[in-house]
Each structure stands twice: as structure tokens, then as C-alpha cells.
Amino acid sequence: MNEIEIVFVILILTAAFSLMVLGAYFVRRRDRLPRLRPIAAYEAMKLHIDEAIESDRKIHISLGASSIGNETTLTALASTEIVYYLLRRQAFIPKMPLLTLSDPITLAVAQDTVRKAYIARNNALAYRGNAVLWYPQSERSLAFGVGISALAAAEKSPASILLGTFGNEIAFVGEMAQRQQHGFVGQSTQLEGQAIAFMQSKTPLIGEELFVGDAYLSDERSGSFGGVLALDVLRWVIAAIIVTAVVINLLDS
Amino acid sequence: MERRRLLPFTNSLAAGLAIAFAFVTIIGLIADEKSAIAQFSSLLLRIVAVFTAFAIVSGIINLVIVHLQRYMRHEPNGVHSLLVVTTAIGVVTIHLVDRARLWKGDLANEDLSARLFQVLQISLEGAFAGMVFFFLIYAAYRLLGRQLSWMHSVFLLTIMVILLGSNALLTENLTFFEDFRDWLIRVPVTAGTRGLLIGIALGTVIVGVRVLIGQERAYREPTLKQ
């Protein structure tokens, strides 16, 4: 890293930290929680979990190739955060979900996430480690998409919720959901996966919306709201920097 | 008197270790490559690679157990599970025989596991890739049938322009489509791509800070929710 990059990294981290603390402080001082911009995908996820409970079927959630230990570590952590809050909603029943992924380290983290969700609802006895299924694959594999869509169809899952790192393989799950008239919420940090999810899902989750899931799904929002505030402010700051740079370039020329 | 809630020791230990290693790694990335902290950070990353190898073994064990249970409980498509287990055992056996150089005759010195991978995996992936194209066209067609938002309209229009602009017969006479396609890819698509990637990068910064300050939920045991 050169000096400018180091300064930039430290600046971004400091700004994010300060904004998160400020946001949490702001929420704790208020009587009412702030209203967040509605994101249809999170509402749809809650609805799909409720459908799974009512129909006594397994909801299918996939983390794709999100992998702890490489550059998608934080995506995997953000995805498991959402998985925790979704499963906590349904963990009072004995039915286990269907959680698929392709990274072996994330497998252990995902199993722990499911366990914690069931403990949170005082239903630890219902927890089964085999609810989390590992599909060996390289970073991207169409066979993974085919495998998980066949599994979700066989289990008659009421919906598939895909969060994390997906490439073209996401198309198979979207197609299966359309054919079986299942719900489908898709998101990917990979561009091609995100584009396909946008086209196939009625309620896609787009880009950075993945990282604020806890603010939308949890009822302990003070810390989570700090993250939303930091993300929004940093986004506007970067947009302002880009616009300023364009204006300066135009004036110079 | 109000009692302060204490974190369980294991949670505190996990959070403490994660925070300490996260700071060492971030300083190691910033510091000079030859410095002690950078070397230590690199050692940590190598240890992670070893853990990954162990995790793959645990993943394979999980896979075999899950599918064996599915078969033994006579669950629907249990035969498929048996096939998965048999194939897993077969592939591992072939790889072990490869490594031990036990093949005789025409197969002597052959690397059969690599050939098996090429024959099965690559041809399967090729076939699936062909299907993806039809799925996407069909999904675009279905978009027309459901409530069409203006964003979806822009998306469909872009697909049309890209497809028309890539048609060699058409672009020979009407260069407009080709020029428009090139402009689309160069300006709005690149801008949108960068916007999306910047958003994702900012999101990862937020989660990263949460990890650095020990606010990540993975460190905590859950509180009971009624």
C-alpha cells in the first residue's frame, strides 16, 4: 500500500467507527426507534419464514460461495447475521431450515448460527447440525446451483433466500422458484449474480443492502442503526467527492 | 443493587482473540513487508490456510453423514443420497490409488482423478452454462408478463440493444446499434458497476468495523427471546 491508500483506509475506518458510535448514541437517547427506508426484500423474507412455519415446510436459505478466510469473509458474516434473525423468527417450532453453502469454514459458522437461533427461542433440543448442507465446489460452480435448486424442489421449500456470493448459478434457483411458484429473494456481491437476481426475483436485495440486515430484522436496533447511518453518510460523502472531482476536471478543461 | 451482566469467559476470549488478530492483520497490511508485524500477519494467514484444509475434511464428513442419514431414513430421493456417498468414496479411493501409483498396465502413471474431473465436471458445467442462457431469456420474457416497473423496462431495453448491437448481420448495415452498445457498456454500465461495487465495499467496511470493536453477533451467546 502506498501512503495515500494507507491514509484513505485509516480515514474510512475512523469515519465509519465514529458514525456507528454516534448513530447508536442517537438512537439510545430517543424514545422511539428511527424509521428506516423500507426494503421490500426484508419484508418478503419475513413473509416467507411465516409461510414456512404455517405450511410446516423447510425454508431454503443459501450462502453460496461466501467464504470465511478470504475476501468474502465479511459478506459471509453479514449473511449469517441475516440468517440468525430469520431463523430466530421460526425457531420456536421443531422444523429445521435447509441451509446450503459451499465453504467448509462457513459450514461451522452457519451451524453455530442455526444453533444460536434455536437457543434464543429456548428450543435447543430441536437443533440438528445436519440442517446445514455443504456442497463441495470451486469458487463458482453451476453444479452447485443445480444441486441446491433440486434439493429445494424435492423438499418443497416455500421459498429460497439467497444471500452472499453467487455467479450465474443463481439462475437455476430463480428458475426453479418460478416453475414451482416458490418465493425467491436473491442477492449477490458478484455483478453477474446480482443482475440475474434482479431479473428473476420480485423482491431482490441489492448490493450493500445485505450489510444492514440486522437493522431491518432485529429488535435490538441501537447498534444496528449506527451501521445504517455510517453506510448512508459514507455513500453520500463518496458521491460528493466524485461529483466534485468531475466539476474540477470540467473547469480545468 | 443492579447486577452487571457478565459475558461468558469463552465469548470474551473469542472476541478478544478476534479483535487482537484483526488489528495485527490490518497493521501488517499497512506496515512494511519485511517488518516483524507484517511477517506475523502473513504467518496468521498461513495458519488460516491450514485450518481451511481441516475444514474441508470436516465438510466431507458432514456431507457423507447427511446423505447417509437421508438414505437410512428412506427420505424422498434417498437413492440420490446413496449415489452421492458412493461417488464420494469412489473419488477418494481413486485419488488415493493415484497418489500411491498403484495403477497397472495402460493406466500406469495416469492421474485418473484429474481426468475424471475433466470428463465429468467440465462437461457438466458446459451443459449447465448453455441452460443459463435460455433461463435468462425466459426470465426476461416473463418480466414482460408481470408488473413492469420502469427499472425493469430499462433493463429489458438494454438487453435488446446489447443483443441487436452484437448481431453481426445487423451491425454491418446499421452501425448505430453497435455504437450505442459500445457507449452503453463504456459509460452507464461501467458507472453502475462501480456504484454497486463502491456500495458493497462500504458495506464490508461497516461489518469490518463491527468485527474490530467486538460488536459482531458471532462472538455472543444469544439472549432468550419470548
Coordinates of C-alpha atoms in Angstrom, one line a residue, chain A residues 80-229:
Chain A
T80 CA -25.1 -15.2 8.7
E81 CA -26.3 -12.2 10.7
I82 CA -29.4 -12.2 8.5
V83 CA -29.8 -16.0 8.7
Y84 CA -29.7 -15.7 12.5
Y85 CA -32.6 -13.2 12.7
L86 CA -34.6 -15.0 10.1
L87 CA -34.2 -18.4 11.8
R88 CA -34.9 -16.9 15.3
R89 CA -38.3 -16.0 13.9
Q90 CA -39.1 -19.6 13.2
A91 CA -37.0 -21.3 15.9
F92 CA -40.0 -22.0 18.2
I93 CA -41.1 -24.9 16.0
P94 CA -39.2 -28.2 15.7
K95 CA -38.9 -27.9 11.9
M96 CA -35.3 -27.2 10.8
P97 CA -34.5 -25.0 7.9
L98 CA -32.4 -26.0 4.8
L99 CA -29.2 -24.0 4.8
T100 CA -26.8 -24.6 1.9
L101 CA -23.3 -23.3 1.2
S102 CA -20.1 -24.3 -0.4
D103 CA -17.3 -23.2 2.0
P104 CA -16.3 -25.6 4.7
I105 CA -15.3 -23.0 7.3
T106 CA -18.6 -21.1 6.8
L107 CA -20.3 -24.5 7.4
A108 CA -19.1 -24.4 11.0
V109 CA -20.1 -20.8 11.4
A110 CA -23.5 -21.4 9.8
Q111 CA -24.2 -24.4 12.1
D112 CA -23.3 -22.2 15.1
T113 CA -25.7 -19.5 13.8
V114 CA -28.6 -22.0 13.5
R115 CA -27.8 -23.4 17.0
K116 CA -27.8 -19.9 18.5
A117 CA -31.2 -19.1 16.8
Y118 CA -32.7 -22.1 18.4
I119 CA -31.2 -21.4 21.8
A120 CA -32.6 -17.9 21.6
R121 CA -36.1 -19.3 21.3
N122 CA -35.4 -21.8 24.1
N123 CA -35.7 -24.7 21.6
A124 CA -32.1 -26.0 21.6
L125 CA -33.4 -29.6 21.6
A126 CA -34.8 -29.2 18.1
Y127 CA -31.5 -28.2 16.7
R128 CA -29.9 -30.6 14.2
G129 CA -26.4 -29.9 12.7
N130 CA -27.4 -31.6 9.5
A131 CA -29.7 -28.8 8.6
V132 CA -26.7 -27.1 7.1
L133 CA -25.6 -28.8 3.9
W134 CA -22.1 -28.3 2.4
Y135 CA -21.8 -28.7 -1.4
P136 CA -18.2 -29.0 -2.4
Q137 CA -17.4 -26.7 -5.3
S138 CA -14.8 -24.4 -6.6
E139 CA -15.4 -20.7 -6.2
R140 CA -18.2 -20.7 -8.8
S141 CA -20.0 -23.8 -9.9
L142 CA -23.1 -24.2 -11.9
A143 CA -23.4 -27.7 -10.5
F144 CA -23.9 -26.0 -7.0
G145 CA -26.8 -24.0 -8.4
V146 CA -28.4 -27.1 -9.9
G147 CA -27.8 -29.2 -6.7
I148 CA -29.4 -26.7 -4.3
S149 CA -32.4 -25.9 -6.6
A150 CA -33.1 -29.7 -7.0
L151 CA -32.9 -30.1 -3.2
A152 CA -35.2 -27.1 -2.6
A153 CA -37.7 -28.5 -5.1
A154 CA -37.5 -32.0 -3.6
E155 CA -38.1 -30.6 -0.1
K156 CA -41.0 -28.4 -1.4
S157 CA -39.5 -25.3 0.2
P158 CA -41.9 -22.4 0.2
A159 CA -39.1 -20.0 -0.7
S160 CA -35.4 -19.8 -1.4
I161 CA -33.5 -16.9 0.1
L162 CA -30.0 -16.5 -1.5
L163 CA -27.6 -14.1 0.2
G164 CA -23.8 -13.7 -0.3
T165 CA -21.6 -14.7 -3.2
F166 CA -23.3 -16.2 -6.3
G167 CA -22.4 -16.1 -10.0
N168 CA -24.5 -17.4 -12.9
E169 CA -25.6 -20.4 -10.8
I170 CA -28.2 -18.2 -9.1
A171 CA -30.2 -18.5 -12.3
F172 CA -31.0 -22.2 -11.6
V173 CA -32.6 -21.4 -8.2
G174 CA -34.5 -18.5 -9.6
E175 CA -35.8 -20.7 -12.5
M176 CA -36.8 -23.5 -10.1
A177 CA -38.6 -20.9 -7.9
Q178 CA -40.6 -19.6 -10.9
R179 CA -41.5 -23.1 -12.1
Q180 CA -42.6 -24.3 -8.6
Q181 CA -44.2 -20.9 -7.8
H182 CA -42.0 -20.6 -4.8
G183 CA -40.8 -17.3 -3.3
F184 CA -37.3 -16.2 -4.3
V185 CA -35.2 -13.4 -2.8
G186 CA -31.8 -13.1 -4.4
Q187 CA -28.7 -11.1 -3.8
S188 CA -25.1 -11.4 -4.7
T189 CA -21.9 -9.4 -4.2
Q190 CA -20.9 -10.6 -7.7
L191 CA -22.1 -8.5 -10.5
E192 CA -23.5 -11.2 -12.8
G193 CA -25.2 -12.9 -9.9
Q194 CA -26.8 -9.6 -8.8
A195 CA -28.0 -8.9 -12.3
I196 CA -29.7 -12.3 -12.6
A197 CA -31.2 -11.9 -9.2
F198 CA -32.6 -8.6 -10.1
M199 CA -34.3 -10.1 -13.2
Q200 CA -35.6 -13.2 -11.6
S201 CA -36.7 -12.1 -8.1
K202 CA -39.7 -9.9 -7.5
T203 CA -38.0 -8.6 -4.4
P204 CA -34.3 -8.6 -4.9
L205 CA -31.8 -7.4 -2.3
I206 CA -29.4 -5.1 -4.0
G207 CA -25.7 -4.6 -3.2
E208 CA -24.9 -3.1 0.1
E209 CA -28.5 -3.7 1.4
L210 CA -27.1 -7.0 2.6
F211 CA -24.9 -5.3 5.2
V212 CA -27.8 -3.6 7.1
G213 CA -30.0 -6.7 7.5
D214 CA -29.7 -6.6 11.3
A215 CA -31.2 -3.1 11.4
Y216 CA -34.3 -4.3 9.5
L217 CA -34.7 -7.7 11.1
S218 CA -33.6 -7.3 14.7
D219 CA -35.5 -5.7 17.6
E220 CA -32.2 -4.5 19.2
R221 CA -31.6 -1.7 16.8
S222 CA -29.4 0.9 18.5
G223 CA -26.1 -0.7 17.4
S224 CA -27.5 -1.7 14.0
F225 CA -28.8 1.8 13.3
G226 CA -25.2 3.1 13.7
G227 CA -24.3 0.9 10.8
V228 CA -27.1 2.2 8.6
L229 CA -26.2 5.8 9.4

